[in-house]
Amino acid sequence: MRSILAFILLLVLIAGKKEEKIEKYADILYIKDSKNELHKLDIYKKLNVKNAPVLIFIHGGAWRLGSKDNKAHKDIGRIYSRKGIVVVEINYRLSPKVKHPSHIEDVASAFNWVKQNISRYGGDPEKIYISGHSAGAHLCALLALDARYLAKYNLRQSDIKGAIPISGPMKIENNRGIIARKWFKDAFGNDISKWKDASPINFVSEDSPKFLILYGENDGLVPKEYNIELYNKLKEKKVSCRIVEMKEYNHMMMVRKAGEGIMLKEILSFINSE
């Protein structure tokens, strides 16, 4: 009898694993006729999923490095798609070859492609969330807060269901270390007076979508104060928002562990709540 029950349990486990099969659609061009290899995205989805929430994830790397093909981002694609979410990992043009606003313009183009096409992959175009780590978190927040970039496609901030910046520099300013200032100049130009135009924190309004802000207690690259200040400004405008400090997490742990523990729980709760 025990052997029969064990066999049945094995069959159930096998069936469960089959249900969790993930499909990946790689290197989809999100700007028609573009010849740039960075204008591509990947889609991760569970087999036969329908009308699922969508999570667009934007990689970090100081606007000059990184890729949707990094292991951490592939892991995010697989883990969250197994939870019933359609995950879109995007690339964008990098500095120093390009400067602001090229990065955010690419992100807006990718968002527009997702809005127009994701239903063909089982995603709900009315439930698109955006997230990103580090420079990707900056771009995530900038897209959600500065309405100019989506307006090009006749889209509004309300087309973003929610934003989840992870350890992002919400201010681009000159009072940072030498390395950070070099990265900022490469990405945003030498005219420091224009850096405010690239700072998400300057565009908070009553029309901003809801936010989940995540940052690490031991982040030595991005000051936690930036995240706290953004949270306070959102609250002042009565925007729905939540902020979570990950105890003992450093900057890179925030992306490497984005698919486990408290971060997984927080992000899933944020996406699955109306």
Coordinates of C-alpha atoms in Angstrom, one line a residue:
M1 CA 0.0 0.0 0.0
R2 CA 2.8 2.4 0.9
S3 CA 4.6 1.7 -2.4
I4 CA 1.4 2.5 -4.3
L5 CA 0.9 5.8 -2.4
A6 CA 4.6 6.7 -3.0
F7 CA 4.1 6.0 -6.7
I8 CA 1.0 8.2 -6.8
L9 CA 2.8 11.0 -5.0
L10 CA 5.6 10.7 -7.6
L11 CA 3.2 11.1 -10.4
V12 CA 1.6 14.2 -8.8
L13 CA 5.1 15.8 -8.4
I14 CA 6.0 15.0 -12.0
A15 CA 2.7 16.5 -13.2
G16 CA 3.3 19.6 -11.1
K17 CA 6.7 20.1 -12.6
K18 CA 5.2 19.8 -16.1
E19 CA 2.7 22.5 -15.2
E20 CA 5.6 24.8 -14.2
K21 CA 7.3 24.6 -17.6
I22 CA 8.6 28.0 -18.6
E23 CA 8.6 29.3 -22.1
K24 CA 11.3 31.9 -23.1
Y25 CA 11.1 34.1 -26.2
A26 CA 14.5 35.6 -26.6
D27 CA 15.9 38.7 -28.4
I28 CA 12.6 40.3 -29.6
L29 CA 13.2 43.6 -31.3
Y30 CA 11.2 46.3 -29.5
I31 CA 12.0 49.1 -32.0
K32 CA 10.9 48.2 -35.5
D33 CA 13.8 48.1 -38.0
S34 CA 16.4 49.1 -35.4
K35 CA 19.9 47.7 -36.2
N36 CA 21.0 48.1 -32.6
E37 CA 21.5 44.8 -30.8
L38 CA 20.6 46.4 -27.5
H39 CA 17.0 47.2 -28.7
K40 CA 15.9 43.7 -27.7
L41 CA 14.0 42.0 -24.9
D42 CA 13.3 38.5 -23.6
I43 CA 9.9 37.2 -22.3
Y44 CA 9.5 34.5 -19.7
K45 CA 6.1 32.9 -19.2
K46 CA 4.4 29.9 -17.8
L47 CA 2.9 27.5 -20.4
N48 CA -0.7 28.4 -21.2
V49 CA -0.8 31.4 -18.9
K50 CA -3.6 34.0 -19.7
N51 CA -4.3 37.5 -18.6
A52 CA -1.3 37.4 -16.2
P53 CA 0.3 40.5 -14.6
V54 CA 3.4 41.6 -16.4
L55 CA 6.7 42.6 -14.8
I56 CA 9.2 44.6 -16.9
F57 CA 12.7 44.4 -15.4
I58 CA 15.5 46.8 -16.2
H59 CA 19.1 45.8 -15.5
G60 CA 21.6 48.0 -13.7
G61 CA 25.3 48.7 -14.4
A62 CA 25.8 52.4 -14.0
W63 CA 24.1 53.0 -17.4
R64 CA 27.2 51.7 -19.0
L65 CA 27.3 47.9 -18.2
G66 CA 25.0 45.0 -17.6
S67 CA 22.6 42.9 -19.7
K68 CA 19.3 41.1 -19.6
D69 CA 21.4 38.0 -20.1
N70 CA 23.1 38.2 -16.7
K71 CA 22.4 35.2 -14.5
A72 CA 20.6 37.3 -11.9
H73 CA 18.1 38.5 -14.5
K74 CA 17.6 35.1 -16.0
D75 CA 16.8 33.9 -12.5
I76 CA 14.3 36.6 -12.0
G77 CA 12.7 35.7 -15.3
R78 CA 12.3 32.1 -14.3
I79 CA 11.3 32.5 -10.7
Y80 CA 8.6 35.1 -11.2
S81 CA 7.2 33.5 -14.3
R82 CA 6.7 30.3 -12.3
K83 CA 4.6 32.4 -9.9
G84 CA 2.2 33.2 -12.8
I85 CA 3.7 36.5 -13.9
V86 CA 4.8 37.3 -17.5
V87 CA 8.4 38.7 -17.1
V88 CA 10.0 40.9 -19.6
E89 CA 13.8 41.6 -19.4
I90 CA 15.0 44.5 -21.5
N91 CA 18.3 45.8 -22.8
Y92 CA 18.9 49.5 -23.7
R93 CA 21.7 51.5 -25.2
L94 CA 24.6 52.2 -22.9
S95 CA 27.0 55.0 -22.1
P96 CA 29.4 56.4 -23.0
K97 CA 28.2 55.8 -26.5
V98 CA 24.9 57.5 -25.7
K99 CA 23.8 59.9 -23.0
H100 CA 20.5 60.9 -21.3
P101 CA 17.8 60.8 -22.5
S102 CA 18.7 57.9 -24.7
H103 CA 18.5 55.2 -22.0
I104 CA 15.1 56.3 -20.8
E105 CA 13.8 56.7 -24.3
D106 CA 14.7 53.1 -25.0
V107 CA 12.9 52.0 -21.8
A108 CA 9.8 53.9 -22.9
S109 CA 10.0 52.3 -26.3
A110 CA 10.2 48.9 -24.7
F111 CA 7.2 49.7 -22.5
N112 CA 5.2 50.7 -25.5
W113 CA 6.0 47.5 -27.3
V114 CA 5.0 45.5 -24.2
K115 CA 1.7 47.5 -23.9
Q116 CA 0.9 46.8 -27.5
N117 CA 2.0 43.2 -27.8
I118 CA 2.1 41.4 -24.5
S119 CA -1.4 40.0 -24.7
R120 CA -0.1 37.6 -27.4
Y121 CA 2.2 36.1 -24.8
G122 CA -0.5 35.7 -22.1
G123 CA 0.1 39.0 -20.3
D124 CA -2.5 41.6 -19.4
P125 CA -1.7 45.0 -20.9
E126 CA -3.7 46.7 -18.1
K127 CA -1.4 45.2 -15.4
I128 CA 2.1 46.2 -16.4
Y129 CA 4.5 46.7 -13.5
I130 CA 8.1 48.0 -13.9
S131 CA 11.1 47.2 -11.8
G132 CA 14.9 47.4 -12.0
H133 CA 18.1 47.4 -10.0
S134 CA 20.5 50.3 -9.5
A135 CA 20.7 52.2 -12.8
G136 CA 17.7 50.1 -13.8
A137 CA 15.8 51.3 -10.7
H138 CA 16.6 54.9 -11.7
L139 CA 15.1 54.3 -15.1
C140 CA 12.2 52.5 -13.7
A141 CA 11.4 55.4 -11.4
L142 CA 12.0 58.0 -14.1
L143 CA 9.6 56.4 -16.5
A144 CA 6.9 56.1 -13.7
L145 CA 7.4 59.7 -12.5
D146 CA 8.3 61.8 -15.6
A147 CA 5.3 61.7 -17.9
R148 CA 7.2 63.0 -21.0
Y149 CA 8.7 59.7 -22.1
L150 CA 5.4 57.8 -22.3
A151 CA 3.5 60.7 -23.8
K152 CA 5.5 60.2 -27.0
Y153 CA 3.4 57.0 -27.4
N154 CA 0.1 58.5 -26.2
L155 CA 0.6 56.6 -23.0
R156 CA 0.2 58.0 -19.4
Q157 CA 1.6 57.2 -16.0
S158 CA -1.7 55.3 -15.3
D159 CA -0.6 52.8 -17.9
I160 CA 2.0 51.7 -15.3
K161 CA 0.2 49.6 -12.7
G162 CA 3.1 50.0 -10.2
A163 CA 6.8 50.7 -9.9
I164 CA 9.4 48.7 -7.9
P165 CA 12.8 50.4 -7.9
I166 CA 15.5 48.4 -6.2
S167 CA 18.5 50.3 -4.8
G168 CA 18.2 53.1 -7.2
P169 CA 19.9 56.6 -7.4
M170 CA 16.8 58.8 -7.3
K171 CA 19.0 61.9 -7.5
I172 CA 21.7 62.7 -10.0
E173 CA 23.9 65.2 -8.2
N174 CA 27.5 66.3 -7.8
N175 CA 28.1 65.6 -4.1
R176 CA 29.1 62.0 -4.7
G177 CA 32.5 60.3 -5.0
I178 CA 34.9 60.7 -7.9
I179 CA 33.8 57.4 -9.5
A180 CA 30.1 58.2 -9.3
R181 CA 30.6 61.6 -10.8
K182 CA 32.5 60.0 -13.7
W183 CA 29.6 57.6 -14.2
F184 CA 27.1 60.5 -14.0
K185 CA 29.0 62.6 -16.5
D186 CA 29.3 59.7 -19.0
A187 CA 25.6 59.0 -18.7
F188 CA 24.1 62.5 -18.2
G189 CA 26.7 64.9 -19.7
N190 CA 29.0 67.5 -18.4
D191 CA 26.4 70.2 -17.7
I192 CA 25.6 69.5 -14.1
S193 CA 22.8 72.0 -14.1
K194 CA 20.8 69.6 -16.4
W195 CA 21.2 66.6 -14.1
K196 CA 18.0 67.6 -12.3
D197 CA 16.2 66.7 -15.5
A198 CA 17.3 63.1 -15.1
S199 CA 16.5 62.9 -11.3
P200 CA 13.2 60.9 -10.7
I201 CA 12.7 62.6 -7.3
N202 CA 12.0 65.9 -9.1
F203 CA 8.9 64.6 -10.9
V204 CA 6.7 63.2 -8.1
S205 CA 3.1 64.2 -8.6
E206 CA -0.5 63.1 -7.6
D207 CA -0.6 61.2 -10.9
S208 CA 2.3 58.9 -10.0
P209 CA 1.6 55.2 -9.9
K210 CA 1.9 53.2 -6.7
F211 CA 5.5 52.4 -5.6
L212 CA 7.3 49.6 -3.7
I213 CA 10.8 50.9 -2.8
L214 CA 13.4 48.4 -1.8
Y215 CA 17.0 49.1 -0.7
G216 CA 19.8 47.4 1.3
E217 CA 20.9 48.3 4.8
N218 CA 24.5 48.0 3.8
D219 CA 24.4 49.5 0.3
G220 CA 27.7 51.2 -0.1
L221 CA 27.0 52.5 -3.6
V222 CA 23.6 54.2 -3.5
P223 CA 22.7 56.3 -0.4
K224 CA 19.6 54.9 1.4
E225 CA 18.6 58.5 2.0
Y226 CA 17.6 58.8 -1.7
N227 CA 15.1 56.1 -1.4
I228 CA 13.7 57.4 1.9
E229 CA 13.4 60.9 0.4
L230 CA 11.5 59.5 -2.6
Y231 CA 9.2 57.7 -0.3
N232 CA 8.5 60.8 1.7
K233 CA 7.7 62.9 -1.4
L234 CA 5.3 60.2 -2.6
K235 CA 3.6 60.2 0.7
E236 CA 3.3 64.0 0.6
K237 CA 1.5 63.7 -2.7
K238 CA -0.7 60.9 -1.3
V239 CA 0.6 58.3 -3.7
S240 CA 0.3 54.7 -2.5
C241 CA 3.8 53.6 -1.6
R242 CA 5.7 51.2 0.6
I243 CA 9.4 51.2 1.5
V244 CA 11.4 48.2 2.8
E245 CA 15.0 48.1 4.0
M246 CA 16.6 44.7 3.6
K247 CA 18.7 44.1 6.7
E248 CA 22.4 43.3 6.0
Y249 CA 21.9 43.4 2.2
N250 CA 24.5 45.2 0.2
H251 CA 24.0 46.7 -3.3
M252 CA 24.6 43.5 -5.4
M253 CA 22.7 41.2 -3.0
M254 CA 19.6 43.2 -3.8
V255 CA 19.5 41.9 -7.3
R256 CA 21.0 38.5 -6.7
K257 CA 18.4 37.7 -4.0
A258 CA 15.4 39.5 -5.6
G259 CA 13.8 36.1 -6.2
E260 CA 13.9 34.8 -2.7
G261 CA 12.9 35.4 0.9
I262 CA 11.4 38.8 1.9
M263 CA 12.0 40.4 -1.4
L264 CA 10.1 37.8 -3.3
K265 CA 7.2 38.0 -0.8
E266 CA 7.1 41.8 -0.9
I267 CA 7.2 42.0 -4.7
L268 CA 4.6 39.3 -5.2
S269 CA 2.3 40.9 -2.6
F270 CA 2.7 44.3 -4.4
I271 CA 1.9 42.8 -7.8
N272 CA -1.0 40.7 -6.7
S273 CA -2.7 43.4 -4.7
E274 CA -5.2 45.7 -6.5

